[in-house]
CSV table of C-alpha atoms in Angstrom, one decimal:
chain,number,residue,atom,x,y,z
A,1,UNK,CA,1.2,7.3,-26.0
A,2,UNK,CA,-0.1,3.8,-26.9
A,3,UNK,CA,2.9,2.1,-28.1
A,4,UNK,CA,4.5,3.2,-24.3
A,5,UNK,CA,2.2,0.6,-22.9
A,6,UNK,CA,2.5,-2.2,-25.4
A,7,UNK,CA,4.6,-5.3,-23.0
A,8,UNK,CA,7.6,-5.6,-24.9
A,9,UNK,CA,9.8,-8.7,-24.1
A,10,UNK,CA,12.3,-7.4,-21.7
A,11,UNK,CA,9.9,-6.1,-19.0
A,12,UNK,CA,10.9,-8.2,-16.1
A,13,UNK,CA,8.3,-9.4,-13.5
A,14,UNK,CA,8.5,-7.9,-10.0
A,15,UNK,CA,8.9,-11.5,-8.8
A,16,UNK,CA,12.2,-11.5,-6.3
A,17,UNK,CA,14.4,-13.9,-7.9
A,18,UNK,CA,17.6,-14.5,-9.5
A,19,UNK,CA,18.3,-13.3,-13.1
A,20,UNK,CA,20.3,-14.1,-16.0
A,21,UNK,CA,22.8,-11.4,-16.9
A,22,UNK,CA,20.9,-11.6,-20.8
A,23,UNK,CA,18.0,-10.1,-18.9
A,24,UNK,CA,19.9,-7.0,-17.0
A,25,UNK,CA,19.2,-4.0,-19.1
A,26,UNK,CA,20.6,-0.2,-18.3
A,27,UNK,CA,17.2,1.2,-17.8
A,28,UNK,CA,14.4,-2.2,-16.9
A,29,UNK,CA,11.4,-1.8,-16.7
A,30,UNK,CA,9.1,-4.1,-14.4
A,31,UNK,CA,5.8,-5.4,-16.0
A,32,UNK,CA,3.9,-3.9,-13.1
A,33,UNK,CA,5.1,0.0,-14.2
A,34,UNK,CA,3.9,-0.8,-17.5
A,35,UNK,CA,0.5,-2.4,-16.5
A,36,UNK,CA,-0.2,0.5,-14.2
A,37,UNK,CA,0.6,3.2,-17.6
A,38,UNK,CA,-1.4,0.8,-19.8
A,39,UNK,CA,-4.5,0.9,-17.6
A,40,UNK,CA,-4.1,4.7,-17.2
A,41,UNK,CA,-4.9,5.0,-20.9
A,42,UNK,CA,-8.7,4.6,-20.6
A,43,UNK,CA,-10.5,5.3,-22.8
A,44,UNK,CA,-13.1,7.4,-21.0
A,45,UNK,CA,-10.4,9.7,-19.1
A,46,UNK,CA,-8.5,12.7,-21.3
A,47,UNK,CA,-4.6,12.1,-21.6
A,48,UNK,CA,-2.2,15.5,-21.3
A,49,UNK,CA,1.3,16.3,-21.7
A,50,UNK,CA,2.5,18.4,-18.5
A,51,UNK,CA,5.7,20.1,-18.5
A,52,UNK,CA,7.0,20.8,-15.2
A,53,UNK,CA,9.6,23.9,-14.9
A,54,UNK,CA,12.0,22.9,-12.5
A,55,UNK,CA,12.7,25.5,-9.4
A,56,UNK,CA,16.2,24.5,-9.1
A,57,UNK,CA,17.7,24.3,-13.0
A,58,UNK,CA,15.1,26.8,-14.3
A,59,UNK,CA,15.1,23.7,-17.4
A,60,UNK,CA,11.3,22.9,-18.6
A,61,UNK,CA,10.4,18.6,-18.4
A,62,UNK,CA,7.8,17.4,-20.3
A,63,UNK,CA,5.7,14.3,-19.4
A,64,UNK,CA,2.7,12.1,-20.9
A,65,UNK,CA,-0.3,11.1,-18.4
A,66,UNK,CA,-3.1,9.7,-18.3
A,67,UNK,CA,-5.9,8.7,-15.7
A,68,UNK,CA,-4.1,9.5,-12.2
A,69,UNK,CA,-3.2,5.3,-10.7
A,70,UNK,CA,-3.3,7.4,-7.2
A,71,UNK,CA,-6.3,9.9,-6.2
A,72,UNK,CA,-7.5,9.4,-2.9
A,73,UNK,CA,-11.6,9.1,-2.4
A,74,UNK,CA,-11.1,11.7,0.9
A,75,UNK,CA,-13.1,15.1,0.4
A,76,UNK,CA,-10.6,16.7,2.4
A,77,UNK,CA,-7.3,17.3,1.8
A,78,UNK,CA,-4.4,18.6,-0.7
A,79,UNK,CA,-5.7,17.2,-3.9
A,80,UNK,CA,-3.5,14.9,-4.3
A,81,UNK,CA,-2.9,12.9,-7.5
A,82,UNK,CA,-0.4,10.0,-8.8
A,83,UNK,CA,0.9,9.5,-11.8
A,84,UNK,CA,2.4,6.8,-13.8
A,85,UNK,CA,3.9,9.3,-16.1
A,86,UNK,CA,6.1,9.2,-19.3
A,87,UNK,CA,9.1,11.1,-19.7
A,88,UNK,CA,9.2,12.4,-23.2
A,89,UNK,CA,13.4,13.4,-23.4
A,90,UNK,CA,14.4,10.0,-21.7
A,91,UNK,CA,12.0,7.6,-22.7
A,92,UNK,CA,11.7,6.2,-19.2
A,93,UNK,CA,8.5,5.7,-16.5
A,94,UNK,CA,8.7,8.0,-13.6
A,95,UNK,CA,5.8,9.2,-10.8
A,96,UNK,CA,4.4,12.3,-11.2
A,97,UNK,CA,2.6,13.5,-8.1
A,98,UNK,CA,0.5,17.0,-8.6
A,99,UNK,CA,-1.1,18.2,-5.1
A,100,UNK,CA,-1.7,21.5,-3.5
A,101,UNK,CA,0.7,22.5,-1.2
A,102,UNK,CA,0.7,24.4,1.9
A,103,UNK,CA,2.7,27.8,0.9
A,104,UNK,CA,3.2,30.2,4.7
A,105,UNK,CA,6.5,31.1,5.6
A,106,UNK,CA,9.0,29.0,7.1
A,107,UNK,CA,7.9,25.7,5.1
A,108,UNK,CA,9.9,23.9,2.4
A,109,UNK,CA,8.5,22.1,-0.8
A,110,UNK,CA,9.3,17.9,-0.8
A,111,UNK,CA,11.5,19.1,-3.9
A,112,UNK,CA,13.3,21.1,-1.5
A,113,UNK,CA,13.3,18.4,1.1
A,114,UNK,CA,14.7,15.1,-1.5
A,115,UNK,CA,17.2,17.3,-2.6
A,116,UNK,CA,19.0,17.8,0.6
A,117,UNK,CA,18.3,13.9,1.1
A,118,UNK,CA,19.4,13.3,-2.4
A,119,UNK,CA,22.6,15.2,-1.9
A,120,UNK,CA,23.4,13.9,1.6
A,121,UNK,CA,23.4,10.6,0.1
A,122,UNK,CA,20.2,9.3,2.4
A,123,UNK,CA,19.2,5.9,0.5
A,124,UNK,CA,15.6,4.6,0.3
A,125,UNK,CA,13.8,7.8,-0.6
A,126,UNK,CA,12.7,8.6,-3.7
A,127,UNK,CA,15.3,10.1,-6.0
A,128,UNK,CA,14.4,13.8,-7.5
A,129,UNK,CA,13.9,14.6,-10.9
A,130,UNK,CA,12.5,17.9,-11.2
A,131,UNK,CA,9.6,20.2,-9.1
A,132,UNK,CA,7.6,23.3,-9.7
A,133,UNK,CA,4.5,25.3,-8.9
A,134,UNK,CA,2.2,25.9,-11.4
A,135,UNK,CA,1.8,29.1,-12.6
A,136,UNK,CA,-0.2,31.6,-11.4
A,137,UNK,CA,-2.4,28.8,-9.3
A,138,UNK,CA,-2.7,29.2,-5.9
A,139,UNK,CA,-5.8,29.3,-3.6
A,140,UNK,CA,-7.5,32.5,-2.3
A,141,UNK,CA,-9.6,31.0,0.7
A,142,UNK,CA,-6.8,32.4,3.5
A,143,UNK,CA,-6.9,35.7,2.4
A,144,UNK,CA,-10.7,35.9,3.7
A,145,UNK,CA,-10.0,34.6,7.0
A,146,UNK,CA,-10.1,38.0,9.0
A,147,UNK,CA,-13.9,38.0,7.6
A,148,UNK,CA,-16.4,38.3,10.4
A,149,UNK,CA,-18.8,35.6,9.1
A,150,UNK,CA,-15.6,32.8,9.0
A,151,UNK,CA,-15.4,31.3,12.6
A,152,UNK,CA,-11.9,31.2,13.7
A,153,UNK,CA,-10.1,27.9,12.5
A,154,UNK,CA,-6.8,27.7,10.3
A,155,UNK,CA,-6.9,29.1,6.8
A,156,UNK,CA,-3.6,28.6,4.7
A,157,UNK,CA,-2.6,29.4,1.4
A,158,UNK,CA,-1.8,26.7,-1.1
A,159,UNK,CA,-0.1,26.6,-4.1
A,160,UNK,CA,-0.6,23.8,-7.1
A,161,UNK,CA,2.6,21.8,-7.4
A,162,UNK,CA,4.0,19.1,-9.6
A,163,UNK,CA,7.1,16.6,-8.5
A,164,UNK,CA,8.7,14.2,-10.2
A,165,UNK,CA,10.9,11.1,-8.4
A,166,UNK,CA,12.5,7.8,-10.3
A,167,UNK,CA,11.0,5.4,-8.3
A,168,UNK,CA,7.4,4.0,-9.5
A,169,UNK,CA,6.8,1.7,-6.5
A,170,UNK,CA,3.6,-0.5,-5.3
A,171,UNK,CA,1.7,0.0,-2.4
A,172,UNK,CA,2.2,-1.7,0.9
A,173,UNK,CA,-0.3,-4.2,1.1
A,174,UNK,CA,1.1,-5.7,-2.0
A,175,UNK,CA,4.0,-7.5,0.0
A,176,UNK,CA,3.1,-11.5,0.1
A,177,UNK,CA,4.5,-13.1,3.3
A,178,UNK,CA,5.7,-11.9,6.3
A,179,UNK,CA,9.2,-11.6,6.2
A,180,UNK,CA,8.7,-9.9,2.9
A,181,UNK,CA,6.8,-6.8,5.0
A,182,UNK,CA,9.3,-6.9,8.1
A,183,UNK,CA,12.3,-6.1,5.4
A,184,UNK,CA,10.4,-4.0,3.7
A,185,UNK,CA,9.3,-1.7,6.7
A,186,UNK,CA,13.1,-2.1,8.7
A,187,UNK,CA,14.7,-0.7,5.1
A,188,UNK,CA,12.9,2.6,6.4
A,189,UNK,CA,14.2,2.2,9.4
A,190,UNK,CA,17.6,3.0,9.4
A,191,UNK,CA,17.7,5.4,6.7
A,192,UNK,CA,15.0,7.6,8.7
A,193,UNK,CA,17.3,7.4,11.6
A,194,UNK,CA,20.1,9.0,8.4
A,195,UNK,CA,17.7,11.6,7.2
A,196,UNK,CA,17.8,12.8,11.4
A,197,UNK,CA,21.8,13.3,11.4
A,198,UNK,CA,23.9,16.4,11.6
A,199,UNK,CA,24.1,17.4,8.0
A,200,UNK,CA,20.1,17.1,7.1
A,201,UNK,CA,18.3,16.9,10.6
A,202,UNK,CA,14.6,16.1,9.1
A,203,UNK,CA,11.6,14.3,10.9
A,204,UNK,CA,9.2,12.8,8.1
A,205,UNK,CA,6.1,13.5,10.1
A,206,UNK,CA,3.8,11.5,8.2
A,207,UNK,CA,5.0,7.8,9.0
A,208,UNK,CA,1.8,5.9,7.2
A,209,UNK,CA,0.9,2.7,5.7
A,210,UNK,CA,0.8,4.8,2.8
A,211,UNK,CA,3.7,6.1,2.7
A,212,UNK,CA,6.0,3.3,3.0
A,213,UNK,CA,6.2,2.1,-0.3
A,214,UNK,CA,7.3,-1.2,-2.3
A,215,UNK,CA,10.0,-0.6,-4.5
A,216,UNK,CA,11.6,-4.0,-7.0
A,217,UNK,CA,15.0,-3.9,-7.5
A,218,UNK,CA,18.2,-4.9,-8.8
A,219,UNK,CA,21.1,-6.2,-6.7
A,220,UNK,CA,24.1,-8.3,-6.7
A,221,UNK,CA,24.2,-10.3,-4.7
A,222,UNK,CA,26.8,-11.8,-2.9
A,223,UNK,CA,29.6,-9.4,-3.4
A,224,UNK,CA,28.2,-7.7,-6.7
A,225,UNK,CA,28.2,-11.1,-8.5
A,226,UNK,CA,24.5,-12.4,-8.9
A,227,UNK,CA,22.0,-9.8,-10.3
A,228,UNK,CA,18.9,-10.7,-8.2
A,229,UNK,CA,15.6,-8.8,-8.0
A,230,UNK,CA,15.2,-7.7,-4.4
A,231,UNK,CA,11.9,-6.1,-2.7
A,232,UNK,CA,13.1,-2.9,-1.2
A,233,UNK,CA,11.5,0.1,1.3
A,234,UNK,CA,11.1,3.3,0.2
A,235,UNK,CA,9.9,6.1,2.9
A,236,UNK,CA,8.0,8.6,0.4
A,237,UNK,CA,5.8,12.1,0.4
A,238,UNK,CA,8.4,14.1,2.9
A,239,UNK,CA,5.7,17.5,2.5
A,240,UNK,CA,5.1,17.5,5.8
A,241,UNK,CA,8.2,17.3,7.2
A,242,UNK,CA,9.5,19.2,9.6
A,243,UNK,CA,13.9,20.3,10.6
A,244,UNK,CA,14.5,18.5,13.9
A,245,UNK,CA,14.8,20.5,16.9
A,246,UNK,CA,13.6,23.3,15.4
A,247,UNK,CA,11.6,26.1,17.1
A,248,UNK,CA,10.8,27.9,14.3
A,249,UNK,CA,9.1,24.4,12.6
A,250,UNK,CA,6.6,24.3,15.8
A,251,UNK,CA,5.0,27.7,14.8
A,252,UNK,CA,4.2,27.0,10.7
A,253,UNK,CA,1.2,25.2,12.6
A,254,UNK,CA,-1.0,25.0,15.6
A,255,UNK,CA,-1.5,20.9,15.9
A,256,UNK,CA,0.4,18.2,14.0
A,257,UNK,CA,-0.3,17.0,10.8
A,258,UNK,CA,-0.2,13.3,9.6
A,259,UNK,CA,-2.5,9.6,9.3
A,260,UNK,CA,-4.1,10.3,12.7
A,261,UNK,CA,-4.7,6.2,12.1
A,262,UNK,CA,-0.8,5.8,12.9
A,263,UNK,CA,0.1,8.7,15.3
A,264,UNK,CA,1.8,8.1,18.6
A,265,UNK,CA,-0.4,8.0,21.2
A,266,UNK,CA,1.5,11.1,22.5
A,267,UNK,CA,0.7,13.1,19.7
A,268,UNK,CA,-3.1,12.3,19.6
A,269,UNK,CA,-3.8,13.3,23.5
A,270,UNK,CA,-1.7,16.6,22.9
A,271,UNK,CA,-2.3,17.8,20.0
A,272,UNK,CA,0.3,20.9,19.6
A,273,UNK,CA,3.1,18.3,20.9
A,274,UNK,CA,6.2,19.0,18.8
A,275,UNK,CA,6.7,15.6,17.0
A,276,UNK,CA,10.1,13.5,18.1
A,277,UNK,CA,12.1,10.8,16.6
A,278,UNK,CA,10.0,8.5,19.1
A,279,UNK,CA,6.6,9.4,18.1
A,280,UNK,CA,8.2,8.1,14.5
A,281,UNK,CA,9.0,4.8,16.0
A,282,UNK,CA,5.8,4.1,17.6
A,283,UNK,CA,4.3,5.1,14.1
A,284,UNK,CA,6.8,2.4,12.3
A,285,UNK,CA,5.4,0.1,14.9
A,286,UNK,CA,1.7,0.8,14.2
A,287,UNK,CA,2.1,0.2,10.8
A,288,UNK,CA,4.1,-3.1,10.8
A,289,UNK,CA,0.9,-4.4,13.4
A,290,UNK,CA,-1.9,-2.9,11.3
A,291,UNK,CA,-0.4,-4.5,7.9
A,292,UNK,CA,0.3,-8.3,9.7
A,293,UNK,CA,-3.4,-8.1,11.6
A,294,UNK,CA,-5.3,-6.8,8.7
A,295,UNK,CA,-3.3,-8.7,5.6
């Protein structure tokens, strides 16, 4: 796994600039992606290789990781963990995310959600590789919850899950001037208003800081002549999204989920509020203030 992280001489910086068509390559790889492997290679943390059987092709992916780059400090929650992970058939750096998900009736894995995306042709979220529960792993609290010494409160299954996506992308707070974090935030814009049409119909539920993600790329620009590195937005973890308009979505759950820190005011004063495409907007709009006050 050690020589993965070595810097070879064609990583290019994440720097959004102009390039010389000597530095394009098929597959480039930004020094940051590397940097954030490297570091997960510590020394005092074990390093696996995962393979993933994916739920759609049935086809088994396997993948190098070390120390997780994302696990938040948050006792509560789905056990979420990032990964900076290498791809052993291609060669190539992808995110790994393993978390326990919710498993009731009615809901859909991300997997399940980026693939309709994907196929729909719904730009500026992540791009599916492959998804699948772990065998044989799934939690045992919810099937106690009739028990008489359990207060009432709500008790769902989950199930361990590993998903794979393309794009390894930087956190929010990285951007470094203003303009940089208005384009950044507006590219979400638009392409959630995409994910909402006719063929996909899909709220995201969880606008965050955290989940609108930095992601350097390459464009040509103007007219597909200059390759430039450009800082895009990328609208990521869809698990708690929920089919627009749909009546059967409302009853998988008794009050919203989400970063309570950016909910519409609508949703936080009535909690079992169905969300809607405006409670999204408002949540765009507390992030863009929160990230320009704070940073």
């Amino acid at each position: 796994m050690d020589f993965a992280g070595l810097k070879t001489d064609t990583d290019l910086s994440d720097t959004e600039r102009r390039l010389d068509e000597s530095e394009v390559r098929e597959h480039p790889v930004f020094e940051y992606v590397r940097s954030l492997f490297r570091t997960s290679l510590s020394d005092d943390w074990p390093r696996f290789k995962l393979h993933i059987n994916d739920g759609e092709s049935s086809k088994s992916h396997a993948y190098l990781v070390g120390k997780p780059t994302f696990c938040p400090p948050e006792l509560l929650g789905r056990g979420t963990r990032g990964y900076v992970a290498y791809e052993c058939e291609t060669g190539r750096f992808v995110w790994l995310k393993d978390v326990w998900r919710a498993s009731y009736m009615l809901t859909k894995t991300e997997g399940e959600v980026l693939r309709k995306l994907n196929a729909a042709g719904v730009p500026h979220v992540p791009t599916l590789v492959c998804d699948g529960d772990v065998r044989d792993q799934a939690t045992i609290t919810a099937d106690w919850r009739r028990a008489k010494s359990l207060p009432d409160g709500i008790l769902r299954q989950h199930r361990h899950h590993r998903i794979v996506v393309e794009e390894v992308c930087m956190p929010l707070d990285k951007f470094r001037y203003g303009r940089q974090l208005i384009a950044v935030v507006y590219d979400c814009l638009p392409h959630h208003q995409a994910a909402t049409n006719s063929e996909t119909r899909i709220l995201h539920c969880d606008i965050s800081g955290g989940n609108i993600l930095i992601y350097p790329k390459i464009v040509r620009v103007p007219e597909g002549q200059i390759p430039t590195v450009v800082w895009t937005g990328v609208l990521t973890d869809w698990e708690l999204s929920r089919p627009l308009d749909s009546r059967m979505s409302r009853l998988t759950t008794k009050r919203n989920q989400g970063t309570y820190q950016f909910m519409s005011v609508s949703l936080l004063t009535r909690i079992t509020k169905p969300v809607e495409i405006c409670d999204e907007l408002e949540s765009f709009f507390h992030v863009l203030v929160y990230y320009a006050v704070h940073y």
